[in-house]
Coordinates of C-alpha atoms and ligand atoms in Angstrom, one line a residue:
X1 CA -11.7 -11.7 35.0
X2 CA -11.9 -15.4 33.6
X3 CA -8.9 -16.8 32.1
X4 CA -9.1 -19.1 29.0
X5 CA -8.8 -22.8 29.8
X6 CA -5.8 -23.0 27.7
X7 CA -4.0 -20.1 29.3
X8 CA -4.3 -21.8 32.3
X9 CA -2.8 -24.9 31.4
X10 CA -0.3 -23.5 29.5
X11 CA 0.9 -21.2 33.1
X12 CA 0.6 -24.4 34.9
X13 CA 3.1 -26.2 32.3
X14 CA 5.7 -23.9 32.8
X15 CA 8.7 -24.1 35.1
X16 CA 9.0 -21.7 38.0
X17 CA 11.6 -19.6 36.3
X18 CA 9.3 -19.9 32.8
X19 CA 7.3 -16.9 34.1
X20 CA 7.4 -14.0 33.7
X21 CA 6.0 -15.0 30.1
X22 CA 3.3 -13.5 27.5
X23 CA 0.8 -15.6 26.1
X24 CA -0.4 -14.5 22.4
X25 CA -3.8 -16.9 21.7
X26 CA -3.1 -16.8 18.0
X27 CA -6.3 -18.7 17.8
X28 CA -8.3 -16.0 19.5
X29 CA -6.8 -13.4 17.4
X30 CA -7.8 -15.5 14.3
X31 CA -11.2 -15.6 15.4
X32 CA -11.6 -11.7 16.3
X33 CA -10.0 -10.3 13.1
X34 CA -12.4 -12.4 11.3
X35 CA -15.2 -10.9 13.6
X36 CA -14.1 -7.6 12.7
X37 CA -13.8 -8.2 8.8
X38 CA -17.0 -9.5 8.9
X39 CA -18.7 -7.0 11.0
X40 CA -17.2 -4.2 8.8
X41 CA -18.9 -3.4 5.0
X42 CA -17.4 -5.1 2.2
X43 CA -15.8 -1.9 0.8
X44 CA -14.0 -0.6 3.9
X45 CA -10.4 -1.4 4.5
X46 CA -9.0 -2.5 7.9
X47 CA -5.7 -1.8 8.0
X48 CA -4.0 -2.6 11.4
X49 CA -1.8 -0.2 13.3
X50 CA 1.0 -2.0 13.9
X51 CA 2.5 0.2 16.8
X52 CA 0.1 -1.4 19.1
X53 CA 1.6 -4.5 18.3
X54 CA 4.4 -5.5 16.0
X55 CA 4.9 -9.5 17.1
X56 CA 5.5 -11.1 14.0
X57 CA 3.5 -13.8 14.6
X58 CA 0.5 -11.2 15.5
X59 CA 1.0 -9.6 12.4
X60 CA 0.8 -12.8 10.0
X61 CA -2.1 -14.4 11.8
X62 CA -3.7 -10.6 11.2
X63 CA -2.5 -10.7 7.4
X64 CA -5.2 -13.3 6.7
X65 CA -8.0 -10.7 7.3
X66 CA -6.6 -7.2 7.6
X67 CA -6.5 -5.5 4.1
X68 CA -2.9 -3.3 5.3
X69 CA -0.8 -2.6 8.1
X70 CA -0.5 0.9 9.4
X71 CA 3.0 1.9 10.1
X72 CA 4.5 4.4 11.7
X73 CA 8.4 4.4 11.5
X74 CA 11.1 3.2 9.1
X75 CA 11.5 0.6 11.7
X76 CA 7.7 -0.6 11.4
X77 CA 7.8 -0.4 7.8
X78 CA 10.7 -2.8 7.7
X79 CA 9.4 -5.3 9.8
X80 CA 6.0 -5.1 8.7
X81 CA 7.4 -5.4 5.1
X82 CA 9.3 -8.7 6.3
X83 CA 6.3 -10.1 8.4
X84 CA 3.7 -9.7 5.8
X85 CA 5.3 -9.2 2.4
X86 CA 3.5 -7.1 -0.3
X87 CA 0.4 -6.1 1.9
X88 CA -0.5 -2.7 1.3
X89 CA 1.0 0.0 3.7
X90 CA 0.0 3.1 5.4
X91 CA 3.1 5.0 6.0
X92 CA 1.7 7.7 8.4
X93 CA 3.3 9.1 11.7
X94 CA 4.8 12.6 12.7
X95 CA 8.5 13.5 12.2
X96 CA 9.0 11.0 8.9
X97 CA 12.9 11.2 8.0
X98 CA 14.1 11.6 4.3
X99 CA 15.8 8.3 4.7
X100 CA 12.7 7.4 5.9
X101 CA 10.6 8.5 3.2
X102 CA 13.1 7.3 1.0
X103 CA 13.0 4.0 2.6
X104 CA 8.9 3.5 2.0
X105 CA 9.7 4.6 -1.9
X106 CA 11.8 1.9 -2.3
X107 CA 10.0 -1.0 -0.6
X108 CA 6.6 0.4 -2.8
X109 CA 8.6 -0.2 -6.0
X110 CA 10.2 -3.2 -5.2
X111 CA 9.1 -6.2 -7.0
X112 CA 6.3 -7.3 -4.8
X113 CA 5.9 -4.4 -2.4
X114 CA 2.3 -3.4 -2.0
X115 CA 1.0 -0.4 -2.2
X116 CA 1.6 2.6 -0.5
X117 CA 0.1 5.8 1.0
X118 CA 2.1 8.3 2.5
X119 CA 0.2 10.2 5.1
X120 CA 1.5 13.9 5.0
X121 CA 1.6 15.5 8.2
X122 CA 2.4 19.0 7.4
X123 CA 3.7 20.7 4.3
X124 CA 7.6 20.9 4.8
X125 CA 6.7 16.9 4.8
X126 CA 4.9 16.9 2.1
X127 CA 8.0 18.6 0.6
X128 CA 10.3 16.3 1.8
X129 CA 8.2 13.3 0.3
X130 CA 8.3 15.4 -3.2
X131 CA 12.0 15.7 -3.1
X132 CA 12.7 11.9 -2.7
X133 CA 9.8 11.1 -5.2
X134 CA 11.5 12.8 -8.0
X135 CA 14.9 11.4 -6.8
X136 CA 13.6 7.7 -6.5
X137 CA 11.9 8.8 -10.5
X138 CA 8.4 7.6 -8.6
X139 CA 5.0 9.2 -8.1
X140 CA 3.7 8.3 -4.9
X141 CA -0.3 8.4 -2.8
X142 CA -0.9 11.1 -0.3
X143 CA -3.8 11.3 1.9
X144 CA -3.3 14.5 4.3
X145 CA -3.8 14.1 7.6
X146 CA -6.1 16.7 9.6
X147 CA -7.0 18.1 12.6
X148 CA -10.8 19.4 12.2
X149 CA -12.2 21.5 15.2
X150 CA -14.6 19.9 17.7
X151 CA -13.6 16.5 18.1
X152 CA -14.7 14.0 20.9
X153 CA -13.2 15.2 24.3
X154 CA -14.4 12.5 26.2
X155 CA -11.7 10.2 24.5
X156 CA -8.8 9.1 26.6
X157 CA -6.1 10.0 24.5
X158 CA -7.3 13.2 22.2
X159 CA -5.0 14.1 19.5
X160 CA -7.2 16.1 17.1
X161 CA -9.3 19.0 17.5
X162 CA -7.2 21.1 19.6
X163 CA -3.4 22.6 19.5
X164 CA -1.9 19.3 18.2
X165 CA 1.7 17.8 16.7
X166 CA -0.7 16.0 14.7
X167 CA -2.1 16.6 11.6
X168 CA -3.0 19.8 9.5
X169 CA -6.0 22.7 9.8
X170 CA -7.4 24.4 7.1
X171 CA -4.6 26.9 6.6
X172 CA -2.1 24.0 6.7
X173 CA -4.1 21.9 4.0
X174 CA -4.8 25.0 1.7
X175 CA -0.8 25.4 1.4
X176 CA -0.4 21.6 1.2
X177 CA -3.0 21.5 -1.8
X178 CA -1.1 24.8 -3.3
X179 CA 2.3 22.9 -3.6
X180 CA 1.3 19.4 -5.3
X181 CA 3.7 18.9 -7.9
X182 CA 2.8 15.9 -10.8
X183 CA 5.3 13.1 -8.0
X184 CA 2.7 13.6 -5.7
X185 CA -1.0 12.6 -6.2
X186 CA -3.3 13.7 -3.4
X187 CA -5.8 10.6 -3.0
X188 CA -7.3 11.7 0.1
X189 CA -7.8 12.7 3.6
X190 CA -6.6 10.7 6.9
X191 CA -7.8 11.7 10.6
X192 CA -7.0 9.6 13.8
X193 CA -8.6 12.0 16.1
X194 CA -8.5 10.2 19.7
X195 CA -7.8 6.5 20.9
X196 CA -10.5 5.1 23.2
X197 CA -13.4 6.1 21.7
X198 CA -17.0 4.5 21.6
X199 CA -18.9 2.9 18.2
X200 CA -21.4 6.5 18.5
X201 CA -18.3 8.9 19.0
X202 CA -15.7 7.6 16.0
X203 CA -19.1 7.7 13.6
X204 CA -19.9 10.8 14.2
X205 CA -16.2 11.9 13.9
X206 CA -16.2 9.6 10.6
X207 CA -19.5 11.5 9.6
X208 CA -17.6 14.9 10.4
X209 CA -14.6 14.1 8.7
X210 CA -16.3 12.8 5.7
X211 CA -18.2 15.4 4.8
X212 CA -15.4 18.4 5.2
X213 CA -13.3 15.9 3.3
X214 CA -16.0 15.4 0.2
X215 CA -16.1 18.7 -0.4
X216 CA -12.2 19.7 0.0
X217 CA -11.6 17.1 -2.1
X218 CA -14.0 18.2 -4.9
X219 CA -12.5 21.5 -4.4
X220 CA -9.0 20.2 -5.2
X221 CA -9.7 18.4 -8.1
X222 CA -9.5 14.5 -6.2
X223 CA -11.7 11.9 -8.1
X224 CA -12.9 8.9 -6.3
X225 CA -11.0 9.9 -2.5
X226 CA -10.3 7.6 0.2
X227 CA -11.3 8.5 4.0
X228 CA -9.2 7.2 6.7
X229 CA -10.8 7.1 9.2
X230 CA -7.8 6.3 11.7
X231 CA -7.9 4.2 14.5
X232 CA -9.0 4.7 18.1
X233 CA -12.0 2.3 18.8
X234 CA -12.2 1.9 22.7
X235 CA -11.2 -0.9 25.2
X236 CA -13.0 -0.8 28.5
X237 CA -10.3 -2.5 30.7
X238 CA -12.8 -2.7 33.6
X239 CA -15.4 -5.1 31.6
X240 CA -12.7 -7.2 30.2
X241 CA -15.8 -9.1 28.4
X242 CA -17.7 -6.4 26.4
X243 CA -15.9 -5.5 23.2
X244 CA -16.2 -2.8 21.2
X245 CA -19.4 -2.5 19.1
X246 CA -18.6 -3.6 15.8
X247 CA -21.1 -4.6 13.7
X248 CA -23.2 -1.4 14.9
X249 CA -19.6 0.8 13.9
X250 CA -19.9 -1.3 10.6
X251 CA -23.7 -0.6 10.1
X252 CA -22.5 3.0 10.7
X253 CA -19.6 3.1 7.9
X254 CA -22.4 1.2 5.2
X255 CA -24.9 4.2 6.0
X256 CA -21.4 6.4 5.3
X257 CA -20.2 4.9 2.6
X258 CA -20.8 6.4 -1.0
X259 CA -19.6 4.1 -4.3
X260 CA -16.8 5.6 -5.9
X261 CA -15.1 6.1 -2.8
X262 CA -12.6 4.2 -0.3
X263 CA -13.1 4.2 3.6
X264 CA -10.8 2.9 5.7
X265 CA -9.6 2.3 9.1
X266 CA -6.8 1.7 11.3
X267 CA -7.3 0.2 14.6
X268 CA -4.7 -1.0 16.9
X269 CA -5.7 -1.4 20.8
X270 CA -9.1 -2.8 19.9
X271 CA -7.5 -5.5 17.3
X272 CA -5.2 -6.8 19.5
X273 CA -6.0 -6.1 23.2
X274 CA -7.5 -9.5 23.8
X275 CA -5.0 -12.1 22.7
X276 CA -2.5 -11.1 25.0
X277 CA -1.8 -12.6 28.5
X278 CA 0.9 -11.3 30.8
X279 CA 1.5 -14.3 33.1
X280 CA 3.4 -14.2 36.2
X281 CA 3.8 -15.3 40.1
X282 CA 3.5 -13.8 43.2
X283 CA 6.5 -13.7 44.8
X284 CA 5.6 -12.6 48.1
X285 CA 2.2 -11.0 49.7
X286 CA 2.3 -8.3 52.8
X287 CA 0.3 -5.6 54.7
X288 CA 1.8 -2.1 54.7
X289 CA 0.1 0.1 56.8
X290 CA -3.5 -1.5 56.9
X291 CA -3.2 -2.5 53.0
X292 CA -2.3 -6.1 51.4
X293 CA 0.5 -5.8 48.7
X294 CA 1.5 -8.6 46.3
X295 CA 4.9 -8.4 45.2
X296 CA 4.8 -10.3 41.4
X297 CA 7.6 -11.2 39.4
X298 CA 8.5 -8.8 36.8
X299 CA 6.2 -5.1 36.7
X300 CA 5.7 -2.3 34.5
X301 CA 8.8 -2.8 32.9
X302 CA 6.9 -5.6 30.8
X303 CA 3.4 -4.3 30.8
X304 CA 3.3 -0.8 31.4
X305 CA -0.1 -0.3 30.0
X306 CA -1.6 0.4 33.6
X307 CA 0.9 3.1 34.4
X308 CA 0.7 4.6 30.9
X309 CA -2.9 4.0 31.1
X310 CA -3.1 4.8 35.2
X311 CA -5.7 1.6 35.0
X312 CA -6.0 -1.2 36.6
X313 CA -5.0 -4.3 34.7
X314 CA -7.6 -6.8 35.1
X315 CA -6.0 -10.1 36.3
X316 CA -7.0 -14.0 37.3
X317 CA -5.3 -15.8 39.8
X318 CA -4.3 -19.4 38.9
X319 CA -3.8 -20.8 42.6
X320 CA -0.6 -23.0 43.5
X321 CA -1.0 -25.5 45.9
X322 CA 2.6 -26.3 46.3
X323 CA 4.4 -24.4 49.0
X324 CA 7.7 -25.9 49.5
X325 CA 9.0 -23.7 52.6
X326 CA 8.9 -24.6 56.1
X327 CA 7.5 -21.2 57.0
X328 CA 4.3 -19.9 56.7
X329 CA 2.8 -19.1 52.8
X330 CA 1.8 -15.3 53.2
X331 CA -0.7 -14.3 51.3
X332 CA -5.0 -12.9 51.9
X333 CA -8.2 -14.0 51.5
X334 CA -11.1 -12.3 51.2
X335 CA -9.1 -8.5 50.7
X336 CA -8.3 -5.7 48.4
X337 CA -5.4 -6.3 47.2
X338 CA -2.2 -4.5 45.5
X339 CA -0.2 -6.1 42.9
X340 CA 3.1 -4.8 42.3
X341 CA 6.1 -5.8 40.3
X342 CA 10.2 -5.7 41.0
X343 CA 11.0 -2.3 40.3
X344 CA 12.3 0.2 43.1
X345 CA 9.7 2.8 42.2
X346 CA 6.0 3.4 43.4
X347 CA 4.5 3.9 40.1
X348 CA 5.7 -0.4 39.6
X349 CA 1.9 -0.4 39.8
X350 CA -0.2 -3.3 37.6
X351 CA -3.6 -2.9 40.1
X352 CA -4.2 -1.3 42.6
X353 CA -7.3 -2.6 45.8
X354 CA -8.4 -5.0 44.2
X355 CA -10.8 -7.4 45.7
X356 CA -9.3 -11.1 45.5
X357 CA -11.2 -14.6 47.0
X358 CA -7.2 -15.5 48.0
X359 CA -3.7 -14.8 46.8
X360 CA -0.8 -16.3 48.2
X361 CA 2.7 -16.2 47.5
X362 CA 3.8 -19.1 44.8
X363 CA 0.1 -18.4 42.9
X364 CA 0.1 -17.1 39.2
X365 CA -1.5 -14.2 38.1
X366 CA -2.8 -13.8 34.4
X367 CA -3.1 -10.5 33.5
X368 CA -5.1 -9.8 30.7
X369 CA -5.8 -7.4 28.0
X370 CA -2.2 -7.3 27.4
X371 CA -1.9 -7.4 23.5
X372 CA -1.9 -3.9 22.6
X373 CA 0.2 -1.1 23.8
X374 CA 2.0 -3.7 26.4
X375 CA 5.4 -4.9 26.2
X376 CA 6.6 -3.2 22.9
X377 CA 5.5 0.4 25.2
X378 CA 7.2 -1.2 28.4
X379 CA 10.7 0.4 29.5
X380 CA 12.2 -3.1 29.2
X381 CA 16.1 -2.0 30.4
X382 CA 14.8 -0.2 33.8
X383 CA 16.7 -2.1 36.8
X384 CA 18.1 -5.1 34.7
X385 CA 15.4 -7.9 35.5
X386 CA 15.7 -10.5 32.8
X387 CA 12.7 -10.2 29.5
X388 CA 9.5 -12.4 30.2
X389 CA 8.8 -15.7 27.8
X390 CA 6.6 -15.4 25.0
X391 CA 5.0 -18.4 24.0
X392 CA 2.1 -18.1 21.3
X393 CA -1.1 -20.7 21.3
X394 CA -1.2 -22.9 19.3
Ligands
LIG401 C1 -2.2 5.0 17.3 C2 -2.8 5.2 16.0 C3 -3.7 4.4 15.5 C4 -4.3 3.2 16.3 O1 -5.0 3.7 17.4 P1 -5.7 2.6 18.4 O2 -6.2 3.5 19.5 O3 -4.7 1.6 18.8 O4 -6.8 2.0 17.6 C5 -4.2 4.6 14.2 N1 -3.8 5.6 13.5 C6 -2.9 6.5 13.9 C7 -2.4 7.6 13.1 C8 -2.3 6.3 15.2 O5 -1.4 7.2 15.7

């Protein structure tokens, strides 16, 4: 892939110990979650999931076009709260705590907290949210999170449609809607069926859900419901160029979209993905057994997204022309290549036979697509090797 001009210069600016480092392109990120906005119909909400990405400075530049933050955790909702203050929260997630729950009540009432919806994931949940309603004296927004049969299969990372810790059947929702008391006022239905999914595959979903959820809610007496829609819009890490087909998801949602009703969605991966820039030097290049390894600085332990992922994590190679040593610079031309990082195991894996022009030990390596689902899922304590730089342009 093709690294931004500025990228560049900034990896060529820093000291040799400056890298490992992440590069956040605030001004890219600026420009694509103005893209989005813009792409999507006036009356759907883009909320952003925040798990894929909770920099602060990420979440700010993405307060100036996203209409909420997604969270997921008391420790998300916190933040989140802090980062952007009195932007309207989705407070979804499996396994929500009382203190939790309890938490969320009290940042929605606070003077300046926006609103909230509580995503119910089951009905002891829904329960639990009913218990510290009445304690906080508060009535608080529900949408109910479910799991319809015959979802998309093809998506990477399925989480609806199937035997799932997510989300409710029919059974489930029936005994959620049989145990509303007047704290609790069911607005809705939420479903986040599957992350990596094509514009065609999260309409039809959308479609799917919709229509169940029209007629549920009619059923159980909800005026005016709101649809989320979830998140999950695909990356293709292997055409680090093409980007998911917005305006034709957004054409999509308009043909969905019925007045007197709220859709909205939640992306994460797709929001953030292409700001980030994982920038680091190759320490030292050899040939194991007929194959060319790189050896980088740092590894998986600051972007695991290609182990989690088991992807390669397409890269450009800023070449070095100082070689201070009075040995010979190993390194390849014209070969596949593996890049590796620091840590004693084999899955320390960021690509694997890759085709490079040359790589040679002292060059730079910017990985991209490293905004979303990157550090903040990376096991940062493994083997001790100090945390990267983060520097954020401009
Ligand atoms: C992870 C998640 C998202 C975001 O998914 P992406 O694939 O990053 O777009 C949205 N909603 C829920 C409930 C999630 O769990």
């Amino acid at each position: 892939m093709i690294a931004p001009e500025r990228v560049v210069e900034l990896a060529r600016k820093l000291e040799p110990d400056g890298v490992p480092a992440y590069v956040y392109d605030l001004t890219a990120l600026d420009a694509h979650a103005a893209a989005i906005r813009a792409a999507l119909p006036r009356g759907v909400q883009f909320y952003y999931a925040v798990k894929a990405n909770p920099d602060t400075a990420v979440l700010r530049t993405l307060a100036r076009h996203a209409d909420g933050f997604e969270v997921s955790s008391g420790g998300e909702l916190a933040h989140t709260a802090a980062a952007a203050p009195g932007r309207p929260l989705a407070f979804g997630g499996p396994g929500k705590t009382p203190a939790e729950l309890a938490a969320a009540l009290e940042l929605a009432a606070a003077p300046g907290g926006g609103t909230t919806r509580f995503h119910v994931e089951s009905p002891h949940e829904l329960a639990l949210l009913d218990q510290a309603a009445r304690a906080a004296g508060r009535r608080v927004d529900v949408l109910l999170r479910v799991n319809l049969p015959g979802q998309d299969e093809q998506a990477a990372l399925v989480m609806g449609g199937k035997p799932s810790p997510f989300g409710m059947d029919c059974e489930l929702l029936r005994r959620c809607a049989g145990s509303l008391t007047p704290a609790v006022r069911l607005r809705g239905l939420h479903a986040h069926l599957a992350s990596g999914v094509g514009a065609d595959g999260l309409l039809a979903a959308a479609g799917r859900l919709v229509s169940f959820g029209r007629q549920w809610c009619a059923g159980h007496g909800v005026t005016e419901p709101e649809f989320n829609l979830g998140g999950g819009m695909a990356v293709d890490y292997t055409r680090p160029d093409g980007v998911f087909d917005w305006p034709g998801y957004g054409r999509g949602l308009a043909g969905l979209a019925r007045p007197g009703e709220t859709l909205r969605i939640e992306p994460g991966r797709a929001v953030t993905a292409y700001c980030g820039w994982y920038l680091t030097r190759v320490l030292d290049v050899k040939h194991s057994h007929g194959e060319a390894f790189a050896v980088v600085a740092g590894g998986t332990h600051h972007l695991r997204t290609p182990a989690a992922k088991g992807h390669d994590q397409p890269f450009a190679v800023v070449a070095v022309d100082d070689w201070a040593p009075p040995w010979p610079r190993p390194g390849v031309r014209d070969e596949a290549v593996t890049i590796a990082g620091q840590l004693c195991t084999p899955k320390d894996v960021l690509a694997r036979r890759i085709r490079v022009g040359r790589l040679r030990a002292g060059d730079l390596v910017a990985f991209g697509l490293a905004g979303a689902y990157a550090w903040n899922i990376s096991h940062h304590g493994f083997l001790m090797h100090p945390p990267p730089a983060f520097h954020y342009l401009p």
